[in-house]
CSV table of C-alpha atoms in Angstrom, one decimal:
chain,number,residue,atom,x,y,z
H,188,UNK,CA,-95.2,41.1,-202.2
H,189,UNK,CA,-95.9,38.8,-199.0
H,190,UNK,CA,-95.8,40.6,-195.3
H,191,UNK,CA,-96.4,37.5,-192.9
H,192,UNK,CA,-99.4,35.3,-194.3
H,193,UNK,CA,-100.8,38.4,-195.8
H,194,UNK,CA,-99.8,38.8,-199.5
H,195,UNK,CA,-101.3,42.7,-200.9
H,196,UNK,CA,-100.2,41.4,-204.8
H,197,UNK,CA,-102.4,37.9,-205.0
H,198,UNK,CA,-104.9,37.4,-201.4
H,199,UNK,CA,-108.2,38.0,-202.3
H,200,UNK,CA,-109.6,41.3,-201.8
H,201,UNK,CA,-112.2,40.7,-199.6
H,202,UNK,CA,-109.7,38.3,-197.4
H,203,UNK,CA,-107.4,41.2,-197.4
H,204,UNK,CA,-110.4,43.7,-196.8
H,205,UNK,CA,-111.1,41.8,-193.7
H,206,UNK,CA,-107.6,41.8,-192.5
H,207,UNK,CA,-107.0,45.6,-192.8
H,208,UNK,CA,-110.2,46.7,-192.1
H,209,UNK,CA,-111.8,44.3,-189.3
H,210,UNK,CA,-108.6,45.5,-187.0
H,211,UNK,CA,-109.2,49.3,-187.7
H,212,UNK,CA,-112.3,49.2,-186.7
H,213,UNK,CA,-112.3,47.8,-183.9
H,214,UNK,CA,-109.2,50.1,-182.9
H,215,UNK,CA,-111.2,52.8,-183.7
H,216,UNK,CA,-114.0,51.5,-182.0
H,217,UNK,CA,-112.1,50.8,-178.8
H,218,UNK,CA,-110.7,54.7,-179.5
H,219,UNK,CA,-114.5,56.0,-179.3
H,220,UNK,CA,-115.5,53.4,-176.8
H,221,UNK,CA,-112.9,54.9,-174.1
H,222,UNK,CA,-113.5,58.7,-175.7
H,223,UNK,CA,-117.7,57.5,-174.5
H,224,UNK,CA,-116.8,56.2,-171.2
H,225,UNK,CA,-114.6,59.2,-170.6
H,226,UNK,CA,-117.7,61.6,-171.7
H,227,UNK,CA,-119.8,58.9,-169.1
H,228,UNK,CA,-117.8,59.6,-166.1
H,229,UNK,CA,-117.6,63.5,-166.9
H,230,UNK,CA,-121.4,63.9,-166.9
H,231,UNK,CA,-122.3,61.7,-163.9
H,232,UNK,CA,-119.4,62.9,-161.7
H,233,UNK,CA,-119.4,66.5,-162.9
H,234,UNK,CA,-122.9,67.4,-164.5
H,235,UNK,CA,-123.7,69.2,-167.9
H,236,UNK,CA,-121.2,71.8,-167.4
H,237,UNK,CA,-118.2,69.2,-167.3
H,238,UNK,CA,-119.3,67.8,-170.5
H,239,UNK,CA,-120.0,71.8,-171.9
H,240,UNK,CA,-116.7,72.7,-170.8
H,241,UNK,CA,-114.9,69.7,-172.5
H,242,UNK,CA,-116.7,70.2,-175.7
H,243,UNK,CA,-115.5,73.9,-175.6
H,244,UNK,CA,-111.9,72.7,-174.9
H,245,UNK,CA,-111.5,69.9,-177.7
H,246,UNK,CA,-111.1,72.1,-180.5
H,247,UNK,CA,-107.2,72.7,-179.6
H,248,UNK,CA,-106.9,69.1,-179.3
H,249,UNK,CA,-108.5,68.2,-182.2
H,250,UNK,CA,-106.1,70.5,-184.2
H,251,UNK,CA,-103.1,68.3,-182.6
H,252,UNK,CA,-105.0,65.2,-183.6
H,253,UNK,CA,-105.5,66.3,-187.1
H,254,UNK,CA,-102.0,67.3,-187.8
H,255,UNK,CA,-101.1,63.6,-186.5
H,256,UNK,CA,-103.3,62.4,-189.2
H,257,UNK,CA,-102.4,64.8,-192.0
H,258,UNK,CA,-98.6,63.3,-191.3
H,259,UNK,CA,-99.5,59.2,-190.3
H,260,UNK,CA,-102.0,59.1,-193.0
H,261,UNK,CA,-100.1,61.3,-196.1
H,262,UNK,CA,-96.6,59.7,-194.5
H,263,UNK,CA,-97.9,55.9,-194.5
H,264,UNK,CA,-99.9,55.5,-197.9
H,265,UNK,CA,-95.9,57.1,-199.3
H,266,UNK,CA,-94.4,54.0,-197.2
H,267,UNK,CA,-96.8,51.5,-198.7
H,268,UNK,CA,-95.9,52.6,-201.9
H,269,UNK,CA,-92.3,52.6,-201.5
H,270,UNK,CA,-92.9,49.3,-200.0
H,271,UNK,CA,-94.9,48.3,-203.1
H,272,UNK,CA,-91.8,49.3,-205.3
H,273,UNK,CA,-89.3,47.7,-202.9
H,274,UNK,CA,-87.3,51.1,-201.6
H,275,UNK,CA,-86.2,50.3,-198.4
H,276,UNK,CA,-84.2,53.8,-197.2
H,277,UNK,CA,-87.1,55.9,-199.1
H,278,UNK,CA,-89.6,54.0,-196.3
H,279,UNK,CA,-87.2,55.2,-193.3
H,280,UNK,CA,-87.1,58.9,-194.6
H,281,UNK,CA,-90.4,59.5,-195.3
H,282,UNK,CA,-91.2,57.4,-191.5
H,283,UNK,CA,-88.5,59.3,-189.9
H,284,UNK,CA,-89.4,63.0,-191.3
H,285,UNK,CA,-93.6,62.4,-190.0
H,286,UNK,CA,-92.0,61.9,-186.4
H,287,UNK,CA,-89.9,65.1,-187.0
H,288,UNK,CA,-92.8,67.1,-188.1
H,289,UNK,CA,-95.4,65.8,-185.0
H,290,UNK,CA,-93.0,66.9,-182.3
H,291,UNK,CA,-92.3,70.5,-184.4
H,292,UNK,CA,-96.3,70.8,-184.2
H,293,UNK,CA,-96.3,69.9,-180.8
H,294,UNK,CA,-94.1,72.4,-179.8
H,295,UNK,CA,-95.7,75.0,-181.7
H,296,UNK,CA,-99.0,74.5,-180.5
H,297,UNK,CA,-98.6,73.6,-177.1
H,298,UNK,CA,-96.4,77.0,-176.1
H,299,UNK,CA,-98.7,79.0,-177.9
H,300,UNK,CA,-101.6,77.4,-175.9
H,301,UNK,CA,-100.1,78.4,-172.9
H,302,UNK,CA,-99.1,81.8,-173.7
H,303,UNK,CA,-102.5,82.8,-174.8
H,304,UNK,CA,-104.7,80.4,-172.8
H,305,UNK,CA,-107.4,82.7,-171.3
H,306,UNK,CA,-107.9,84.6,-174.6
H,307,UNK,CA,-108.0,80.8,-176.2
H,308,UNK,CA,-111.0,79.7,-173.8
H,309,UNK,CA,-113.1,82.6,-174.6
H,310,UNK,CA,-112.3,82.3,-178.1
H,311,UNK,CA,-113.6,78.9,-178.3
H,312,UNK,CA,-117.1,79.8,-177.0
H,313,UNK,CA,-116.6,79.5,-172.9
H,314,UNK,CA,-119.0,82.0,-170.8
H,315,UNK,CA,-117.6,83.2,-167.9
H,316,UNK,CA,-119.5,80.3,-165.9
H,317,UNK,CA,-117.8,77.4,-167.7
H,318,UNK,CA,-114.5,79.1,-167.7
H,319,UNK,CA,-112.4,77.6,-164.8
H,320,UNK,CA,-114.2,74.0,-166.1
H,321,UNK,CA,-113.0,74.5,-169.4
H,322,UNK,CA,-109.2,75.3,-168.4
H,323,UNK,CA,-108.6,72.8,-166.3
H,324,UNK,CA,-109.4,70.1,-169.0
H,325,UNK,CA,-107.1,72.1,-172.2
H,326,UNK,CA,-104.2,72.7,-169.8
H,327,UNK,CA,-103.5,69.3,-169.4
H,328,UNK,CA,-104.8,68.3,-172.5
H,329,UNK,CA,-102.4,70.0,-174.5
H,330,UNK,CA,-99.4,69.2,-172.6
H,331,UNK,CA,-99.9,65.4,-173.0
H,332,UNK,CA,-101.4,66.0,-176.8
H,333,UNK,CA,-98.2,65.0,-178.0
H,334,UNK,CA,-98.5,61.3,-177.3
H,335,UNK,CA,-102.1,61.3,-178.4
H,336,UNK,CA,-100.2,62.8,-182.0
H,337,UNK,CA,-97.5,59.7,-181.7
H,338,UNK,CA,-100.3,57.2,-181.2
H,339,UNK,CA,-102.0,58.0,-184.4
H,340,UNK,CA,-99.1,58.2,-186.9
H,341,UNK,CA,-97.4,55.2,-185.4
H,342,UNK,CA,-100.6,53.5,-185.8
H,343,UNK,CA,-101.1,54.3,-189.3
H,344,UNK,CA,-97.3,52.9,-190.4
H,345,UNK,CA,-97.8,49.8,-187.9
H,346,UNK,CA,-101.3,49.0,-189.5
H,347,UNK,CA,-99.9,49.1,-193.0
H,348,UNK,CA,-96.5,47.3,-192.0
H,349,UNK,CA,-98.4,44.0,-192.3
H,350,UNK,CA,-99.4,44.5,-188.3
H,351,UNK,CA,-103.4,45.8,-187.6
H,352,UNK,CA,-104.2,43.9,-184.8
H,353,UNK,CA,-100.9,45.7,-182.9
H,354,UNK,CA,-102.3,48.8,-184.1
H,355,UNK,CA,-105.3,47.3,-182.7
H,356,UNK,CA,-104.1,46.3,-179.2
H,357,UNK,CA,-102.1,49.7,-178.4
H,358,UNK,CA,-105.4,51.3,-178.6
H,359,UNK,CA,-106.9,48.5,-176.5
H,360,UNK,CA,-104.1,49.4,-173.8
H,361,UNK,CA,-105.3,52.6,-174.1
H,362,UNK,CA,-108.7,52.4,-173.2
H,363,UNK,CA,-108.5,50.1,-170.3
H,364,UNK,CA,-105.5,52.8,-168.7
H,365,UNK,CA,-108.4,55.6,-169.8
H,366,UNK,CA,-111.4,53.7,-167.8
H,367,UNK,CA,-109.6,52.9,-164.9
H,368,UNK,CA,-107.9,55.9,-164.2
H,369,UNK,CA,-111.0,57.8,-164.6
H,370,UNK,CA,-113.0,55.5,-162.6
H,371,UNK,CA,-110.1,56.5,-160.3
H,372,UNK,CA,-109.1,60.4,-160.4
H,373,UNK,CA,-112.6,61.2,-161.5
H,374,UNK,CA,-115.1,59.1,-158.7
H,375,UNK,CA,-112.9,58.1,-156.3
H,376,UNK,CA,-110.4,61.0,-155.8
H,377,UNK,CA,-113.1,63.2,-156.7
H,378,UNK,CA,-110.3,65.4,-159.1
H,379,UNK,CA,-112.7,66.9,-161.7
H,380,UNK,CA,-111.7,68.1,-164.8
H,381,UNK,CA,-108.0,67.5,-164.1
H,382,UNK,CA,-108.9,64.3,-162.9
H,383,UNK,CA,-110.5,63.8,-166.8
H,384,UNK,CA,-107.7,65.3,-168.6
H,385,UNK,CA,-104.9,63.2,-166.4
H,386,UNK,CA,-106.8,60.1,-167.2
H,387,UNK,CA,-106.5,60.5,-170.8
H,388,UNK,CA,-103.4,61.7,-171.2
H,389,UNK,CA,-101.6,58.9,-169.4
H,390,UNK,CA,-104.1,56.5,-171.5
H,391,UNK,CA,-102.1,58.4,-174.5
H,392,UNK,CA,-98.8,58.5,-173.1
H,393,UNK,CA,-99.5,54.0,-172.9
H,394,UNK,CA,-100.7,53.5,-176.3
H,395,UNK,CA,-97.8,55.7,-177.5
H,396,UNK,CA,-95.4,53.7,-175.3
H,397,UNK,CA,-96.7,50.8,-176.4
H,398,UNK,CA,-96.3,51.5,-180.6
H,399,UNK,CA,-92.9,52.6,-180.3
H,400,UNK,CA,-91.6,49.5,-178.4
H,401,UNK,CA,-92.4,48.2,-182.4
H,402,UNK,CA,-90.2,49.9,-184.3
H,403,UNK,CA,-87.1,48.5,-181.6
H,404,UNK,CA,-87.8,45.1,-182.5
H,405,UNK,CA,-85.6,42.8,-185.2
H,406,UNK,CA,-87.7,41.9,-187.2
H,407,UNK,CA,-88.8,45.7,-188.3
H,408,UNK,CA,-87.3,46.7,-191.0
H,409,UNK,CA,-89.0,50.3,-190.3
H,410,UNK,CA,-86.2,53.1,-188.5
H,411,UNK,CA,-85.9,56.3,-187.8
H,412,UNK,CA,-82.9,58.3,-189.3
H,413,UNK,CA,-81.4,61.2,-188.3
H,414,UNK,CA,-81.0,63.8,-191.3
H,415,UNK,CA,-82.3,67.1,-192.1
H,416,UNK,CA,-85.2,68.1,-193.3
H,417,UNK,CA,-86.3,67.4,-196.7
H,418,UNK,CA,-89.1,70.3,-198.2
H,419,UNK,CA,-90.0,67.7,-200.5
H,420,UNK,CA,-90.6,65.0,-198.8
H,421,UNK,CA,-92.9,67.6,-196.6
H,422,UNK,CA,-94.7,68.4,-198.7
H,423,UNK,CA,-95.5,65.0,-200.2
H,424,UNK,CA,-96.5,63.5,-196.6
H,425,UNK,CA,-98.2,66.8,-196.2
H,426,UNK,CA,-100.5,66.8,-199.3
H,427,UNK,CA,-101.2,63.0,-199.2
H,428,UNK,CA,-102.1,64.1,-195.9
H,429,UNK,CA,-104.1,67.1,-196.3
H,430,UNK,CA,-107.4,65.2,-197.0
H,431,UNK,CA,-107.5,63.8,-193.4
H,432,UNK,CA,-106.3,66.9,-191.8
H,433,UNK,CA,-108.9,69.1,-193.1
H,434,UNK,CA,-111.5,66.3,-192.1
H,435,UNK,CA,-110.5,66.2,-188.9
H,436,UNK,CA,-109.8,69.6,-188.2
H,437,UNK,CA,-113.8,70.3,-189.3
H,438,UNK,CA,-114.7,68.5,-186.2
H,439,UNK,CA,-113.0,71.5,-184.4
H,440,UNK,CA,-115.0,73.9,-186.4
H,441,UNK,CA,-118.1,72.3,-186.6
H,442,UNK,CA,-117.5,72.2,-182.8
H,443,UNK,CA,-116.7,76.3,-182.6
H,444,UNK,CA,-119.8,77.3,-184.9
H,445,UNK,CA,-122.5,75.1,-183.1
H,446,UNK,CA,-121.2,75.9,-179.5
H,447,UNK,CA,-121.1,79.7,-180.9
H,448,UNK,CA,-125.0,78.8,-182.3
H,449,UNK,CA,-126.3,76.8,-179.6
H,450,UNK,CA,-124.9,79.1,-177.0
H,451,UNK,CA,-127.3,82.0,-178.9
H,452,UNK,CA,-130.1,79.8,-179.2
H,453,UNK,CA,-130.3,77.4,-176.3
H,454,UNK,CA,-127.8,78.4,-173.6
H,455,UNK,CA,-125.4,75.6,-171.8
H,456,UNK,CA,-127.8,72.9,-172.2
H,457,UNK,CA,-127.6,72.9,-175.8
H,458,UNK,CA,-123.7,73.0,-175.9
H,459,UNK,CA,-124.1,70.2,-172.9
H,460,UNK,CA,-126.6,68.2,-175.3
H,461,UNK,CA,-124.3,68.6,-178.5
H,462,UNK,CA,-121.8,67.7,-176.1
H,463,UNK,CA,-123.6,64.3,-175.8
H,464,UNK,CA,-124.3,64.0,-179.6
H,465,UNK,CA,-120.7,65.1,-180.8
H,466,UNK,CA,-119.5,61.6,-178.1
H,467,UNK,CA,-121.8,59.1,-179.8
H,468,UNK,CA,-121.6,60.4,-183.3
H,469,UNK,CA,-117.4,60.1,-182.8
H,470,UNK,CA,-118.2,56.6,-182.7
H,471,UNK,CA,-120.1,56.4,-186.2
H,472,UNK,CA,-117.2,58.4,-187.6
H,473,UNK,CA,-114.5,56.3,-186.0
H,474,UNK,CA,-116.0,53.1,-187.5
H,475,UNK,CA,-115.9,54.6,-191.3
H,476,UNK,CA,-112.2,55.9,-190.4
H,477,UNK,CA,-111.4,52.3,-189.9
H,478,UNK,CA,-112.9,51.6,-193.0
H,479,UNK,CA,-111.7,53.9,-194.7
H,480,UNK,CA,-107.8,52.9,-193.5
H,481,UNK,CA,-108.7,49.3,-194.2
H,482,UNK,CA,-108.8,50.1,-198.2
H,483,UNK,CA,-105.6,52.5,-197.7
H,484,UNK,CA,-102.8,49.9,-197.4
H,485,UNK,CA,-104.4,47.6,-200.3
H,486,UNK,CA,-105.0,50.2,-202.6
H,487,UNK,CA,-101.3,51.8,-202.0
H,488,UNK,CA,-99.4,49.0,-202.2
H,489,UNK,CA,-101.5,47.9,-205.5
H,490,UNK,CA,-101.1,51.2,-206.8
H,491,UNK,CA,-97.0,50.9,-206.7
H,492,UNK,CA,-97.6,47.4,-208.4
H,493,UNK,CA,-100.2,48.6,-210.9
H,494,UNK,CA,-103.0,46.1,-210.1
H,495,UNK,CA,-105.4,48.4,-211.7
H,496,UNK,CA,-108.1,45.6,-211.3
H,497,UNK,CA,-107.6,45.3,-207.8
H,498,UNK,CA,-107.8,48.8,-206.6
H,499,UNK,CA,-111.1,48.8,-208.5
H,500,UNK,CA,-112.7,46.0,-206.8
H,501,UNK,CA,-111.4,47.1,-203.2
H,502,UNK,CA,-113.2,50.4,-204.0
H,503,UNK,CA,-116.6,48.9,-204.5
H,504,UNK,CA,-115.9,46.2,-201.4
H,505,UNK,CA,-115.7,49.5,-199.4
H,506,UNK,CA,-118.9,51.1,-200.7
H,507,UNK,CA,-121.0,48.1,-200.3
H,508,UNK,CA,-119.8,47.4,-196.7
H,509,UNK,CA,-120.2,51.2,-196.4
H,510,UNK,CA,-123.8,51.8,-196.8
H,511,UNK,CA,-124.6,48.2,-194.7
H,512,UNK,CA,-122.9,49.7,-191.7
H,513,UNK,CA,-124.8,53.2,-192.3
H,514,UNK,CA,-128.2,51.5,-192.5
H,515,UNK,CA,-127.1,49.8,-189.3
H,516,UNK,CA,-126.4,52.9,-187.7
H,517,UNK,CA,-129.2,54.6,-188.5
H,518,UNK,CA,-131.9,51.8,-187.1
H,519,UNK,CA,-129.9,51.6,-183.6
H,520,UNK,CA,-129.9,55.2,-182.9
H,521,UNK,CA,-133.9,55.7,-184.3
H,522,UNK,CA,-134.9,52.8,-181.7
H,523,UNK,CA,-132.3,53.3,-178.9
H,524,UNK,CA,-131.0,56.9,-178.8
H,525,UNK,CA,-133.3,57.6,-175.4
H,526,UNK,CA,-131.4,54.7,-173.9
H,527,UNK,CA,-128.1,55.7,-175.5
H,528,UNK,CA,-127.8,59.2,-174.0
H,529,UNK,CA,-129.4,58.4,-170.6
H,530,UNK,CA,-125.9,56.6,-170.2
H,531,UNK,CA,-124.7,60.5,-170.4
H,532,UNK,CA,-127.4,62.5,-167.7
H,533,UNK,CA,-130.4,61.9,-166.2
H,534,UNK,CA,-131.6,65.6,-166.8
H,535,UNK,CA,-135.0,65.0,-168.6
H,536,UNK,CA,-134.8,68.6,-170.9
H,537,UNK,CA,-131.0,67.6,-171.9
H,538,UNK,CA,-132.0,64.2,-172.5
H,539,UNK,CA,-135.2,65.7,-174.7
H,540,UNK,CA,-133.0,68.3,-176.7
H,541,UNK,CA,-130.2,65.8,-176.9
H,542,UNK,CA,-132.3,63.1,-178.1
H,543,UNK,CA,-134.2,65.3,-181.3
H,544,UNK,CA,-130.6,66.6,-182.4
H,545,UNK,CA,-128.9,63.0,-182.6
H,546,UNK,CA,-131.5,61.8,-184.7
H,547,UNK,CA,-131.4,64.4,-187.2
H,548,UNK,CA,-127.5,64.9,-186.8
H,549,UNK,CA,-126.5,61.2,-187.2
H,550,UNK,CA,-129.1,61.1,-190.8
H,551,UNK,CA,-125.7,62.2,-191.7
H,552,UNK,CA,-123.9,58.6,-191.9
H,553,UNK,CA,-125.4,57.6,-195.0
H,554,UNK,CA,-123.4,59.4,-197.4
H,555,UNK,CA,-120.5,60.6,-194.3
H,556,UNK,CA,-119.3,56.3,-195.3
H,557,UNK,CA,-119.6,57.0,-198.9
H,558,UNK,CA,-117.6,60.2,-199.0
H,559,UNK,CA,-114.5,58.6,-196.5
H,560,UNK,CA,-114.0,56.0,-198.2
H,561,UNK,CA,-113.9,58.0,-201.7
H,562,UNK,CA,-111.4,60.3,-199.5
H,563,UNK,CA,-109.3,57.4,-198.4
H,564,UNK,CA,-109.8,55.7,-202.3
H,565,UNK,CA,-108.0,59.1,-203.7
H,566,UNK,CA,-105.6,60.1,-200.9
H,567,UNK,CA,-104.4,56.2,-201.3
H,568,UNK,CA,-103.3,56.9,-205.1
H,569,UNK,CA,-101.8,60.6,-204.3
H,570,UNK,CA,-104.6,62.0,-206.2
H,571,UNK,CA,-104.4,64.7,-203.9
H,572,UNK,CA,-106.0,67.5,-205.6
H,573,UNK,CA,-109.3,65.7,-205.9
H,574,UNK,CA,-109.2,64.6,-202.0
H,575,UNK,CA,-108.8,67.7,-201.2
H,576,UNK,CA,-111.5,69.3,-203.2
H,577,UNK,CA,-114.1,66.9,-201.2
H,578,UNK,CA,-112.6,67.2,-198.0
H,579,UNK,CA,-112.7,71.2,-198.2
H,580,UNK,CA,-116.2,71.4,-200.0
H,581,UNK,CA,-117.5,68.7,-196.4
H,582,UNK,CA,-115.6,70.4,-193.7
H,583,UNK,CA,-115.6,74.2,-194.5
H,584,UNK,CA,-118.0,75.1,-197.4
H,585,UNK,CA,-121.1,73.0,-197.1
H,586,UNK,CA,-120.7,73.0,-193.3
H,587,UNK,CA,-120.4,77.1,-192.7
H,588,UNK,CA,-123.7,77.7,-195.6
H,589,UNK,CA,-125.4,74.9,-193.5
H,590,UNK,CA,-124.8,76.1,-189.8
H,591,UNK,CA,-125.1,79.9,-191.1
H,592,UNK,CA,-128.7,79.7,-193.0
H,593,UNK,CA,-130.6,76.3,-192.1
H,594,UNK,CA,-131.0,77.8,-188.3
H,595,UNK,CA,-132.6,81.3,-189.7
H,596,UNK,CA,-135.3,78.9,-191.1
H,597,UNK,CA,-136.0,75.9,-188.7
H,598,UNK,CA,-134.1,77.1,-185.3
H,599,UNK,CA,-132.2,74.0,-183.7
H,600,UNK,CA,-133.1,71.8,-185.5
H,601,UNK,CA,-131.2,74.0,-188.5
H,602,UNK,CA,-127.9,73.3,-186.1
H,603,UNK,CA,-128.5,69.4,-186.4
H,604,UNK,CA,-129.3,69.5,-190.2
H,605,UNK,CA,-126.0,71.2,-191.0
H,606,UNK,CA,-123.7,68.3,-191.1
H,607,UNK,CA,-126.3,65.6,-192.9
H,608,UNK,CA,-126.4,68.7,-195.3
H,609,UNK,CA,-122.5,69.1,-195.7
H,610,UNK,CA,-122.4,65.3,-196.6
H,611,UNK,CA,-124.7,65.0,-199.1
H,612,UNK,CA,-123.4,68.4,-200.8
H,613,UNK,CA,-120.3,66.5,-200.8
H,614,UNK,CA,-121.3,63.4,-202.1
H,615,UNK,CA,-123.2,65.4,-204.8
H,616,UNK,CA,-119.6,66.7,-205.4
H,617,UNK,CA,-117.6,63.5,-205.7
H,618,UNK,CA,-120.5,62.2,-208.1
H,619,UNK,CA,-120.1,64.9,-210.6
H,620,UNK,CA,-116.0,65.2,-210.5
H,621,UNK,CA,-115.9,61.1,-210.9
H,622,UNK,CA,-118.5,61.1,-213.7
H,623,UNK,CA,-116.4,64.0,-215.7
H,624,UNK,CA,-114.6,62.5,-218.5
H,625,UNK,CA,-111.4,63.9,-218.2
H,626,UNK,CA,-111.2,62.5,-214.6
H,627,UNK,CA,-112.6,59.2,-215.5
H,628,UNK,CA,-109.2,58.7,-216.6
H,629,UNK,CA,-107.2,60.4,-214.3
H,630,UNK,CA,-109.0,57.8,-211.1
């Protein structure tokens, strides 16, 4: 079937690769690139503590954002399918129940939030000192979450309906809104925190904006419907979707343990310098996300068709570029990560701790591309069960054994081994369930 010039049944892979997967990353990248300049102005126009005080906060937000996921991702490989098969009014269903489910979440979480935010804050890690810091970014935060939630479904379903690069440009819109504004609230009007969180969620609020104006045009075949709720098309978005939830939700956990750890170990200058690390290691994972959502669309729609041959060779198009881009990674950040966190605070002991523990931390990337594009390789072919199994065993399992033994042994340096750990447990994993004979055949 033929979407614009870009046919998923009969372009070559690696043309298609490039046209899915070149526009994701760069998304993503412009994502991380306004999440870095946001961490930028936060520790040269608050200090450590602003940067602490966010890192303590993000974990709510991070659970909005990985709901988002579990329902763009697990509700847009369903649509490419349907697509593949040629079901029209199936495609508007499953598009109009992920909507439905992201502003339920929303509510959910965002009343909740409020209701029991000073129990929250302390929950999450805050001392008493980063307390007032750390509400006045999650306030806000969560209030505006629910266009951050919009942006990343809607992108998802744009990116597959034959459109990346305006999946691309809404997060483009996003980032300029998110640098200028905090160039503004946070320098100039000297706002703070607030001044942080207002920033980004008006950069949200654009890029959301921006997405839906797509669906109102006429040539998008792609509506929302009013109708009730189906429990099984909820649970089919939902467990295509789980994969990408529990990944993303782990960043909220990892971030809970090691602020918890570092807290224990180091103080507020170790959840200021993980602060740091967690900002430039976003953008490592945000380029294998892209990656990973490249492959998605090609091997969905091929799945519906049952090009077999095709969903094979996209698979190994996706490892190789994979481990090129982790090698990449992991020579910049051996030769530059002085330069790279300097960017953050001039504080030579941060910049010390912060320097060791990216290093170790970001050894991680070499099997972290390997095991999202498997991830993206199963969820894409509603092999859900297996996704899931790798996506548990890397965010949760492997993770906790790390962060809760490695530190007894080798201090810190234990905290920053924990994730390179996770993912090579987890590759380890996806090895032995793919070379089982059973499942040779199931994949």
């Amino acid at each position: 079937m033929k979407f614009g010039s870009i046919d998923l049944e009969k372009d070559s892979i690696s043309r298609l690769f490039f046209n899915f997967s070149f526009p994701a990353v760069m998304g993503m990248l412009i994502s991380a690139f306004y999440v870095i300049v946001d961490g930028i102005f936060i520790g040269r126009g608050i200090g450590g503590d602003g940067l602490a005080a966010i890192n303590l906060a993000y974990p709510v937000i991070t659970l909005t954002i990985a709901l988002s996921l579990m329902f763009g991702t697990g509700g847009a490989t369903v649509i490419s399918i349907k697509q593949g098969e040629g079901n029209l009014k199936e495609v508007n269903r499953y598009f109009s129940h992920m909507i439905i489910l992201n502003i339920i979440s929303y509510i959910i979480i965002c009343s909740l939030t409020l209701i029991f935010q000073d129990k929250i804050i302390f929950l999450l890690g805050s001392s008493e000192k980063l307390f007032y810091l750390t509400k006045a970014y999650l306030i806000p935060g969560v209030i505006f979450s629910i266009f951050f939630m919009l942006s990343i479904s809607l992108n998802a379903v744009v990116r597959n309906n034959n459109s990346p690069n305006f999946a691309m440009a809404s997060m483009g819109i996003g980032a300029i809104v998110n640098i200028a504004l905090d160039a503004l609230f946070i320098i100039k009007f000297k706002w703070g925190m607030y001044g942080a969180a207002y920033a980004t969620g008006i950069a949200q609020m654009s890029s959301a904006l921006f997405l839906l104006s797509y669906f109102f045009k006429k040539d998008c075949n792609i509506k929302f419907m009013k109708e009730t709720l189906n429990l099984q098309i909820i649970k089919r978005i939902c467990s295509n979707g789980f994969s990408s939830f529990i990944l993303e939700f782990a960043v909220a956990i990892i971030t809970i343990l090691f602020n918890s750890t570092l807290m224990i170990l180091t103080g507020e200058i170790g959840v200021a310098a993980f602060s740091i690390i967690a900002y430039i290691f976003y953008v490592f994972r945000m380029i294998f996300n892209g990656l990973a959502q490249g492959i998605q669309p090609i091997i969905s729609y091929n799945f519906g068709a049952k090009h077999r041959d095709r969903i094979k060779a996209t698979l190994v198009l996706g490892h190789k570029i994979s481990l090129i881009v982790a090698l990449s990674i992991l020579s910049f950040v051996y030769f530059e990560r002085n330069f790279i966190i300097e960017f953050f605070n001039g504080d030579i002991e941060l910049i010390t701790l912060a320097s060791r523990g990216l290093l170790i931390y970001s050894s991680a990337v070499i099997f972290l591309g390997a095991n999202f594009i498997n991830i993206s390789y199963l969820q894409s072919m509603e092999k859900s069960t297996f996704a899931n199994i790798l996506s548990f065993g890397r965010s949760f399992v492997f993770i906790i054994i790390g962060i809760f033994t490695l530190p007894d042994f080798i201090g810190v340096d234990g905290v920053w081994l924990s994730l390179p750990f996770a993912d090579f447990m987890t590759f380890i994993t996806g090895a032995a369930i793919t070379l089982k004979k059973k499942n040779r055949k199931i994949l």
